[in-house]
Amino acid sequence: MEKTSRIYVAGHRGLAGSAIVRNLSAHGFEHLLLRTHAELDLTSQAQTEAFFASEKPEYVFLAAAKVGGILANNTRRGEFIRDNLLIGTNVIDSAWKHGARKLVFLGSSCIYPKFASQPMREDALLTGPLESTNESYAIAKIAGIKMAEAYRAQYGFDAISLMPANLYGPGDNFDLESSHVVPALMRKFHEAKVSGAESVTLWGTGAPLREFLHVDDLADAAAFLMREYSSGEIINVGSGEEVSIRELARIIQEIVGFQGEIVYDRTRPDGTPRKFMDSSRLRGLGWKAKVGLREGLAATYAWFWETEAARAHGLQSDVLTSGMKENARDTRLRE
Ligand SMILES: NC(=O)c1ccc[n+]([C@@H]2O[C@H](COP(=O)([O-])OP(=O)(O)OC[C@H]3O[C@@H](n4cnc5c(N)ncnc54)[C@H](OP(=O)(O)O)[C@@H]3O)[C@@H](O)[C@H]2O)c1
């Protein structure tokens, strides 16, 4: 990629896409092509074709997708499979047809079988049944991976597929109804602190192990692989750091400054005991994550309160904000 290359970041207002834009801008890439969902609906073949025909992006980061929590994935299966199949098909096909030099497709760890051995290696793809709650989403992502692979094989199109671990960071969705675990825990502890609650109840035992990747690391890896990787084989992008939900909750509690108790409701399900990706292929290329979990979580909470404070008005929110700032600062000092 040259500094003047025309680079399209699809989904540039999302969690991953916005981090990719920050990374590219910080490294002096000046010709970014950005369209909101309202300006360009990627499920429309006609709109996608017209965009690629007129703008002729040379490099494409495909970070647009219909994404949701477990509930939405399970209850809106039709939308998830349709929109994600269409987005993948339209963007990969148009990019190839209009002469893009390279495309990075973002998949997800949910493409691996439910009972894949841990840590999950890239060759576990299509070796067993998927987790049923997000099967529609995963099938659409697998179709995107296979399309990238097939276009490479038949047309020589340089499309690569990355499988990021669970992402978190600035720009995340903090809506309790649809958020992932990190923003959900942050909001729960934050609200409990503000309301003076004595305890926060979390589902399960807290024992499951998970891997989290800061979005800035994902963006850095995506830019690195755009430069350095050219293969039909998918590649995992993880932090290499595993943490139990219990430990994660404890760190977030400390960052937020919630003084109450954490209660584990053991009558609720725990979910998969371990979800950890083997990122040795990526490390073998010379890339590793740079943002430590505690540091990344503190920065994410700082972003959350800034965003909340910007929404709020008056003295009360100012007081709240300064309290939150103190906590985030304290946490960084303890590093
Ligand atoms: N978040 C994670 O933990 C995680 C982990 C692994 C992989 N990933 C992958 O990373 C990619 C991006 O995820 P994310 O978490 O950044 O999602 P996100 O925050 O929801 O962002 C997705 C973006 O895609 C846009 N979009 C959705 N449908 C579109 C359409 N029809 N046309 C044009 N734009 C559309 C959305 O715009 P609107 O909001 O306006 O619809 C949004 O800006 C996905 O492929 C996902 O599988 C994410």
Short mmCIF file of C-alpha atoms and ligand atoms in Angstrom, two decimals:
data_model
loop_
_atom_site.label_atom_id
_atom_site.label_comp_id
_atom_site.label_asym_id
_atom_site.label_seq_id
_atom_site.Cartn_x
_atom_site.Cartn_y
_atom_site.Cartn_z
CA MET A 1 0.00 0.00 0.00
CA GLU A 2 1.30 3.45 -0.92
CA LYS A 3 0.46 6.50 1.17
CA THR A 4 -1.58 7.77 -1.79
CA SER A 5 -3.37 4.46 -2.57
CA ARG A 6 -7.16 4.55 -2.73
CA ILE A 7 -8.23 2.51 0.30
CA TYR A 8 -11.83 1.58 1.03
CA VAL A 9 -12.68 0.74 4.64
CA ALA A 10 -16.16 -0.82 4.57
CA GLY A 11 -17.93 -0.35 7.91
CA HIS A 12 -15.71 2.58 8.94
CA ARG A 13 -18.05 3.68 11.72
CA GLY A 14 -18.10 0.28 13.42
CA LEU A 15 -15.82 -0.98 16.18
CA ALA A 16 -13.27 -2.65 13.88
CA GLY A 17 -13.65 -0.30 10.90
CA SER A 18 -13.16 2.88 12.96
CA ALA A 19 -9.97 1.44 14.46
CA ILE A 20 -8.67 0.58 10.99
CA VAL A 21 -9.35 4.17 9.87
CA ARG A 22 -7.51 5.53 12.96
CA ASN A 23 -4.55 3.29 12.21
CA LEU A 24 -4.36 4.18 8.50
CA SER A 25 -4.77 7.90 9.19
CA ALA A 26 -2.07 7.80 11.87
CA HIS A 27 0.30 6.19 9.35
CA GLY A 28 -0.31 8.88 6.75
CA PHE A 29 -2.62 7.08 4.33
CA GLU A 30 -4.44 10.04 2.93
CA HIS A 31 -6.82 8.66 0.33
CA LEU A 32 -9.40 6.78 2.39
CA LEU A 33 -12.72 6.05 0.73
CA LEU A 34 -15.44 6.01 3.36
CA ARG A 35 -19.20 5.59 2.99
CA THR A 36 -21.77 5.24 5.73
CA HIS A 37 -24.38 2.51 5.59
CA ALA A 38 -26.95 5.18 4.65
CA GLU A 39 -24.77 6.36 1.74
CA LEU A 40 -23.94 2.88 0.46
CA ASP A 41 -25.93 -0.21 1.35
CA LEU A 42 -23.57 -3.11 0.72
CA THR A 43 -26.44 -5.61 0.60
CA SER A 44 -27.40 -3.91 -2.67
CA GLN A 45 -25.44 -5.34 -5.58
CA ALA A 46 -26.30 -2.33 -7.77
CA GLN A 47 -25.07 0.22 -5.22
CA THR A 48 -21.92 -1.75 -4.44
CA GLU A 49 -21.08 -2.19 -8.13
CA ALA A 50 -21.66 1.49 -8.85
CA PHE A 51 -19.39 2.52 -5.98
CA PHE A 52 -16.52 0.23 -7.05
CA ALA A 53 -16.95 1.21 -10.70
CA SER A 54 -16.65 4.92 -9.97
CA GLU A 55 -14.14 4.97 -7.07
CA LYS A 56 -11.98 1.99 -8.07
CA PRO A 57 -10.51 1.28 -4.63
CA GLU A 58 -7.09 -0.35 -4.83
CA TYR A 59 -7.17 -1.85 -1.32
CA VAL A 60 -10.25 -2.95 0.60
CA PHE A 61 -10.73 -3.67 4.30
CA LEU A 62 -14.08 -5.44 4.64
CA ALA A 63 -15.19 -4.62 8.20
CA ALA A 64 -18.88 -4.08 7.42
CA ALA A 65 -21.20 -6.77 8.71
CA LYS A 66 -24.47 -7.26 10.45
CA VAL A 67 -23.23 -8.01 13.95
CA GLY A 68 -25.15 -8.75 17.12
CA GLY A 69 -25.18 -10.46 20.48
CA ILE A 70 -26.35 -13.99 21.16
CA LEU A 71 -30.04 -13.01 21.28
CA ALA A 72 -30.12 -11.19 17.94
CA ASN A 73 -28.01 -13.89 16.28
CA ASN A 74 -30.41 -16.55 17.43
CA THR A 75 -33.74 -14.81 16.86
CA ARG A 76 -32.97 -12.94 13.62
CA ARG A 77 -31.22 -15.76 11.78
CA GLY A 78 -32.71 -14.82 8.42
CA GLU A 79 -31.37 -11.26 8.54
CA PHE A 80 -27.96 -12.38 9.74
CA ILE A 81 -27.43 -14.95 7.01
CA ARG A 82 -28.93 -12.79 4.24
CA ASP A 83 -27.16 -9.50 5.00
CA ASN A 84 -23.78 -11.06 5.67
CA LEU A 85 -23.90 -13.30 2.60
CA LEU A 86 -24.85 -10.28 0.48
CA ILE A 87 -22.21 -7.96 1.95
CA GLY A 88 -19.46 -10.56 1.49
CA THR A 89 -20.54 -11.53 -2.02
CA ASN A 90 -21.08 -7.98 -3.30
CA VAL A 91 -17.88 -6.51 -1.90
CA ILE A 92 -15.53 -9.36 -2.83
CA ASP A 93 -16.99 -9.69 -6.32
CA SER A 94 -17.05 -5.94 -7.04
CA ALA A 95 -13.54 -5.46 -5.67
CA TRP A 96 -12.19 -8.18 -7.96
CA LYS A 97 -14.26 -7.03 -10.97
CA HIS A 98 -13.08 -3.44 -10.68
CA GLY A 99 -9.43 -4.23 -10.27
CA ALA A 100 -8.74 -3.95 -6.54
CA ARG A 101 -5.20 -5.07 -5.79
CA LYS A 102 -5.98 -6.66 -2.45
CA LEU A 103 -8.81 -7.27 0.00
CA VAL A 104 -8.82 -8.11 3.71
CA PHE A 105 -11.94 -9.97 4.85
CA LEU A 106 -12.78 -10.00 8.56
CA GLY A 107 -14.21 -13.25 9.86
CA SER A 108 -14.68 -14.26 13.45
CA SER A 109 -13.74 -17.04 15.88
CA CYS A 110 -17.36 -18.28 15.72
CA ILE A 111 -16.57 -19.91 12.36
CA TYR A 112 -14.79 -22.70 14.25
CA PRO A 113 -16.67 -25.82 15.37
CA LYS A 114 -18.31 -25.67 18.78
CA PHE A 115 -16.10 -28.47 20.08
CA ALA A 116 -12.89 -27.50 18.29
CA SER A 117 -9.84 -28.48 20.32
CA GLN A 118 -8.24 -25.59 22.17
CA PRO A 119 -6.40 -23.43 21.32
CA MET A 120 -8.27 -23.31 18.00
CA ARG A 121 -6.03 -23.63 14.99
CA GLU A 122 -6.88 -22.41 11.52
CA ASP A 123 -7.18 -25.98 10.23
CA ALA A 124 -10.14 -26.61 12.57
CA LEU A 125 -12.38 -24.82 10.04
CA LEU A 126 -15.19 -27.09 8.76
CA THR A 127 -14.20 -30.05 10.93
CA GLY A 128 -17.38 -30.19 13.05
CA PRO A 129 -20.78 -28.69 13.86
CA LEU A 130 -21.03 -24.99 14.72
CA GLU A 131 -22.50 -23.40 17.83
CA SER A 132 -26.19 -23.40 16.91
CA THR A 133 -27.09 -19.95 18.29
CA ASN A 134 -24.86 -18.13 15.79
CA GLU A 135 -24.88 -20.65 12.99
CA SER A 136 -26.46 -18.28 10.41
CA TYR A 137 -23.83 -15.63 11.03
CA ALA A 138 -20.99 -18.17 11.02
CA ILE A 139 -22.19 -19.83 7.78
CA ALA A 140 -22.25 -16.42 6.04
CA LYS A 141 -18.72 -15.70 7.30
CA ILE A 142 -17.52 -19.13 6.15
CA ALA A 143 -19.04 -18.41 2.73
CA GLY A 144 -17.03 -15.15 2.62
CA ILE A 145 -13.84 -17.01 3.53
CA LYS A 146 -14.47 -19.64 0.87
CA MET A 147 -15.34 -16.99 -1.72
CA ALA A 148 -12.07 -15.17 -1.04
CA GLU A 149 -10.24 -18.50 -1.34
CA ALA A 150 -12.06 -19.42 -4.57
CA TYR A 151 -11.43 -16.02 -6.21
CA ARG A 152 -7.75 -16.41 -5.37
CA ALA A 153 -7.70 -19.91 -6.89
CA GLN A 154 -9.66 -19.13 -10.06
CA TYR A 155 -8.91 -15.45 -10.74
CA GLY A 156 -5.70 -14.84 -8.83
CA PHE A 157 -7.45 -12.20 -6.69
CA ASP A 158 -5.35 -11.37 -3.62
CA ALA A 159 -8.02 -11.70 -0.93
CA ILE A 160 -7.03 -12.74 2.60
CA SER A 161 -9.22 -13.68 5.58
CA LEU A 162 -8.50 -12.77 9.22
CA MET A 163 -10.20 -14.34 12.23
CA PRO A 164 -10.04 -11.87 15.13
CA ALA A 165 -10.61 -12.86 18.77
CA ASN A 166 -13.33 -11.04 20.77
CA LEU A 167 -12.76 -7.35 20.19
CA TYR A 168 -13.16 -4.49 22.64
CA GLY A 169 -12.14 -0.86 22.72
CA PRO A 170 -13.30 2.64 21.88
CA GLY A 171 -16.37 2.65 19.65
CA ASP A 172 -17.80 -0.49 21.27
CA ASN A 173 -21.52 -0.96 21.79
CA PHE A 174 -22.44 -0.38 25.46
CA ASP A 175 -26.15 -1.16 25.10
CA LEU A 176 -26.87 -3.87 27.70
CA GLU A 177 -29.40 -5.55 25.41
CA SER A 178 -26.93 -6.24 22.62
CA SER A 179 -23.40 -5.67 23.92
CA HIS A 180 -20.55 -8.15 24.25
CA VAL A 181 -19.07 -9.10 27.61
CA VAL A 182 -16.52 -6.28 28.11
CA PRO A 183 -18.84 -3.30 27.50
CA ALA A 184 -21.68 -5.12 29.32
CA LEU A 185 -19.52 -5.55 32.44
CA MET A 186 -18.33 -1.95 32.25
CA ARG A 187 -21.84 -0.58 32.04
CA LYS A 188 -23.12 -2.86 34.81
CA PHE A 189 -20.37 -1.85 37.22
CA HIS A 190 -20.64 1.78 36.19
CA GLU A 191 -24.38 1.90 36.78
CA ALA A 192 -24.02 0.04 40.07
CA LYS A 193 -21.41 2.56 41.20
CA VAL A 194 -23.51 5.57 40.19
CA SER A 195 -26.65 4.19 41.88
CA GLY A 196 -24.74 3.09 44.99
CA ALA A 197 -25.80 -0.55 44.58
CA GLU A 198 -24.28 -3.02 47.03
CA SER A 199 -23.75 -5.82 44.54
CA VAL A 200 -23.66 -6.76 40.87
CA THR A 201 -24.92 -10.17 39.81
CA LEU A 202 -23.21 -11.98 36.95
CA TRP A 203 -24.36 -15.15 35.22
CA GLY A 204 -22.64 -18.47 35.81
CA THR A 205 -19.53 -19.27 37.82
CA GLY A 206 -17.09 -16.84 36.21
CA ALA A 207 -14.86 -19.80 35.35
CA PRO A 208 -14.97 -19.72 31.51
CA LEU A 209 -11.76 -18.61 29.84
CA ARG A 210 -11.82 -16.07 27.02
CA GLU A 211 -9.40 -14.15 24.83
CA PHE A 212 -9.84 -10.44 24.12
CA LEU A 213 -8.11 -8.28 21.55
CA HIS A 214 -8.02 -4.50 21.67
CA VAL A 215 -9.36 -3.02 18.40
CA ASP A 216 -6.20 -0.98 17.92
CA ASP A 217 -4.26 -4.25 17.85
CA LEU A 218 -6.75 -5.71 15.37
CA ALA A 219 -6.33 -2.65 13.15
CA ASP A 220 -2.56 -2.88 13.39
CA ALA A 221 -2.67 -6.59 12.49
CA ALA A 222 -5.04 -5.94 9.57
CA ALA A 223 -2.71 -3.28 8.14
CA PHE A 224 0.31 -5.55 8.76
CA LEU A 225 -1.33 -8.51 7.00
CA MET A 226 -2.47 -6.30 4.12
CA ARG A 227 1.24 -5.60 3.56
CA GLU A 228 2.82 -8.92 4.51
CA TYR A 229 0.39 -11.80 3.97
CA SER A 230 -0.85 -13.29 0.74
CA SER A 231 -2.47 -16.71 1.06
CA GLY A 232 -5.80 -18.47 0.74
CA GLU A 233 -5.31 -19.85 4.24
CA ILE A 234 -7.19 -18.04 6.96
CA ILE A 235 -5.17 -16.51 9.77
CA ASN A 236 -6.09 -16.09 13.45
CA VAL A 237 -5.58 -12.71 15.10
CA GLY A 238 -5.54 -13.06 18.87
CA SER A 239 -3.83 -11.39 21.79
CA GLY A 240 -2.46 -14.71 23.07
CA GLU A 241 -3.72 -13.73 26.53
CA GLU A 242 -6.41 -15.80 28.24
CA VAL A 243 -8.48 -14.54 31.14
CA SER A 244 -11.34 -16.00 33.16
CA ILE A 245 -14.60 -14.06 33.26
CA ARG A 246 -14.08 -13.83 37.04
CA GLU A 247 -10.68 -12.18 36.63
CA LEU A 248 -11.98 -9.94 33.85
CA ALA A 249 -14.85 -8.81 36.08
CA ARG A 250 -12.43 -8.11 38.93
CA ILE A 251 -10.21 -5.94 36.71
CA ILE A 252 -13.17 -4.01 35.32
CA GLN A 253 -14.65 -3.57 38.80
CA GLU A 254 -11.36 -2.03 39.91
CA ILE A 255 -11.10 0.23 36.86
CA VAL A 256 -14.67 1.47 37.28
CA GLY A 257 -14.18 1.90 41.02
CA PHE A 258 -17.23 -0.12 42.09
CA GLN A 259 -16.79 -0.92 45.79
CA GLY A 260 -19.64 -3.46 46.14
CA GLU A 261 -19.70 -7.21 45.85
CA ILE A 262 -19.80 -9.43 42.76
CA VAL A 263 -22.38 -12.22 43.08
CA TYR A 264 -22.25 -15.19 40.71
CA ASP A 265 -25.64 -16.67 39.87
CA ARG A 266 -24.64 -20.32 39.47
CA THR A 267 -28.13 -21.32 38.32
CA ARG A 268 -27.34 -19.55 35.01
CA PRO A 269 -25.33 -21.20 32.22
CA ASP A 270 -21.62 -20.59 31.81
CA GLY A 271 -21.31 -21.06 28.04
CA THR A 272 -18.29 -22.68 26.40
CA PRO A 273 -15.59 -23.36 29.03
CA ARG A 274 -12.71 -22.14 26.88
CA LYS A 275 -12.40 -20.13 23.67
CA PHE A 276 -8.83 -19.45 22.76
CA MET A 277 -7.28 -19.05 19.34
CA ASP A 278 -3.92 -20.34 18.30
CA SER A 279 -2.27 -17.29 16.74
CA SER A 280 1.13 -18.87 16.22
CA ARG A 281 0.90 -18.48 12.43
CA LEU A 282 0.56 -14.71 12.86
CA ARG A 283 3.31 -14.56 15.49
CA GLY A 284 5.52 -16.52 13.09
CA LEU A 285 5.15 -13.64 10.63
CA GLY A 286 6.52 -11.27 13.25
CA TRP A 287 3.36 -9.62 14.62
CA LYS A 288 2.15 -9.65 18.20
CA ALA A 289 -0.44 -7.69 20.17
CA LYS A 290 0.83 -4.59 21.95
CA VAL A 291 -2.07 -3.47 24.13
CA GLY A 292 -2.16 -5.24 27.52
CA LEU A 293 -5.61 -6.20 28.80
CA ARG A 294 -5.67 -3.93 31.86
CA GLU A 295 -4.30 -0.96 29.94
CA GLY A 296 -6.78 -1.52 27.09
CA LEU A 297 -9.70 -1.88 29.47
CA ALA A 298 -8.79 1.34 31.32
CA ALA A 299 -8.58 3.24 28.03
CA THR A 300 -11.93 1.78 26.94
CA TYR A 301 -13.57 2.87 30.17
CA ALA A 302 -12.08 6.34 29.74
CA TRP A 303 -13.63 6.45 26.25
CA PHE A 304 -16.96 5.27 27.68
CA TRP A 305 -17.15 8.01 30.28
CA GLU A 306 -16.10 10.68 27.80
CA THR A 307 -18.88 9.54 25.48
CA GLU A 308 -21.41 9.36 28.31
CA ALA A 309 -20.35 12.76 29.62
CA ALA A 310 -20.69 14.28 26.18
CA ARG A 311 -24.27 13.02 26.14
CA ALA A 312 -25.08 14.27 29.61
CA HIS A 313 -25.65 17.87 30.74
CA GLY A 314 -25.05 20.06 33.78
CA LEU A 315 -23.21 19.91 37.07
CA GLN A 316 -24.28 16.41 38.02
CA SER A 317 -22.62 14.86 34.99
CA ASP A 318 -19.51 17.03 35.52
CA VAL A 319 -19.16 15.70 39.04
CA LEU A 320 -19.73 12.18 37.79
CA THR A 321 -17.21 12.65 35.02
CA SER A 322 -14.45 13.90 37.27
CA GLY A 323 -15.03 10.91 39.58
CA MET A 324 -14.76 8.54 36.67
CA LYS A 325 -11.65 10.29 35.40
CA GLU A 326 -9.98 9.80 38.76
CA ASN A 327 -10.62 6.08 38.60
CA ALA A 328 -9.34 5.65 35.08
CA ARG A 329 -6.23 7.68 35.95
CA ASP A 330 -5.62 5.71 39.13
CA THR A 331 -5.81 2.46 37.22
CA ARG A 332 -3.23 3.62 34.72
CA LEU A 333 -0.94 4.67 37.56
CA ARG A 334 -1.17 1.22 39.07
CA GLU A 335 0.11 -0.36 35.85
N1 LIG B 1 -16.73 -7.20 17.64
C1 LIG B 1 -16.07 -8.33 17.78
O1 LIG B 1 -15.81 -8.81 18.89
C2 LIG B 1 -15.56 -9.05 16.58
C3 LIG B 1 -14.76 -10.17 16.79
C4 LIG B 1 -14.28 -10.86 15.70
C5 LIG B 1 -14.58 -10.43 14.42
N2 LIG B 1 -15.34 -9.33 14.24
C6 LIG B 1 -15.64 -8.97 12.84
O2 LIG B 1 -15.33 -7.63 12.55
C7 LIG B 1 -16.27 -7.13 11.60
C8 LIG B 1 -16.83 -5.83 12.12
O3 LIG B 1 -17.41 -6.04 13.40
P1 LIG B 1 -17.68 -4.83 14.39
O4 LIG B 1 -17.69 -5.41 15.75
O5 LIG B 1 -16.78 -3.69 14.06
O6 LIG B 1 -19.18 -4.48 14.01
P2 LIG B 1 -19.97 -3.10 14.14
O7 LIG B 1 -19.34 -2.26 15.20
O8 LIG B 1 -21.40 -3.45 14.25
O9 LIG B 1 -19.71 -2.40 12.75
C9 LIG B 1 -20.22 -2.92 11.56
C10 LIG B 1 -20.31 -1.80 10.56
O10 LIG B 1 -20.85 -2.33 9.34
C11 LIG B 1 -21.82 -1.41 8.87
N3 LIG B 1 -22.84 -2.11 8.08
C12 LIG B 1 -23.68 -3.09 8.50
N4 LIG B 1 -24.50 -3.45 7.50
C13 LIG B 1 -24.14 -2.69 6.43
C14 LIG B 1 -24.63 -2.58 5.08
N5 LIG B 1 -25.65 -3.35 4.65
N6 LIG B 1 -24.04 -1.68 4.26
C15 LIG B 1 -23.04 -0.89 4.69
N7 LIG B 1 -22.55 -0.93 5.93
C16 LIG B 1 -23.10 -1.82 6.79
C17 LIG B 1 -22.44 -0.84 10.13
O11 LIG B 1 -23.11 0.35 9.86
P3 LIG B 1 -24.51 0.64 10.64
O12 LIG B 1 -24.17 0.53 12.09
O13 LIG B 1 -24.86 2.01 10.19
O14 LIG B 1 -25.42 -0.44 10.17
C18 LIG B 1 -21.20 -0.65 11.00
O15 LIG B 1 -20.56 0.56 10.72
C19 LIG B 1 -17.32 -8.22 11.40
O16 LIG B 1 -17.05 -8.90 10.23
C20 LIG B 1 -17.11 -9.14 12.57
O17 LIG B 1 -17.39 -10.48 12.25
C21 LIG B 1 -15.82 -8.61 15.28
#
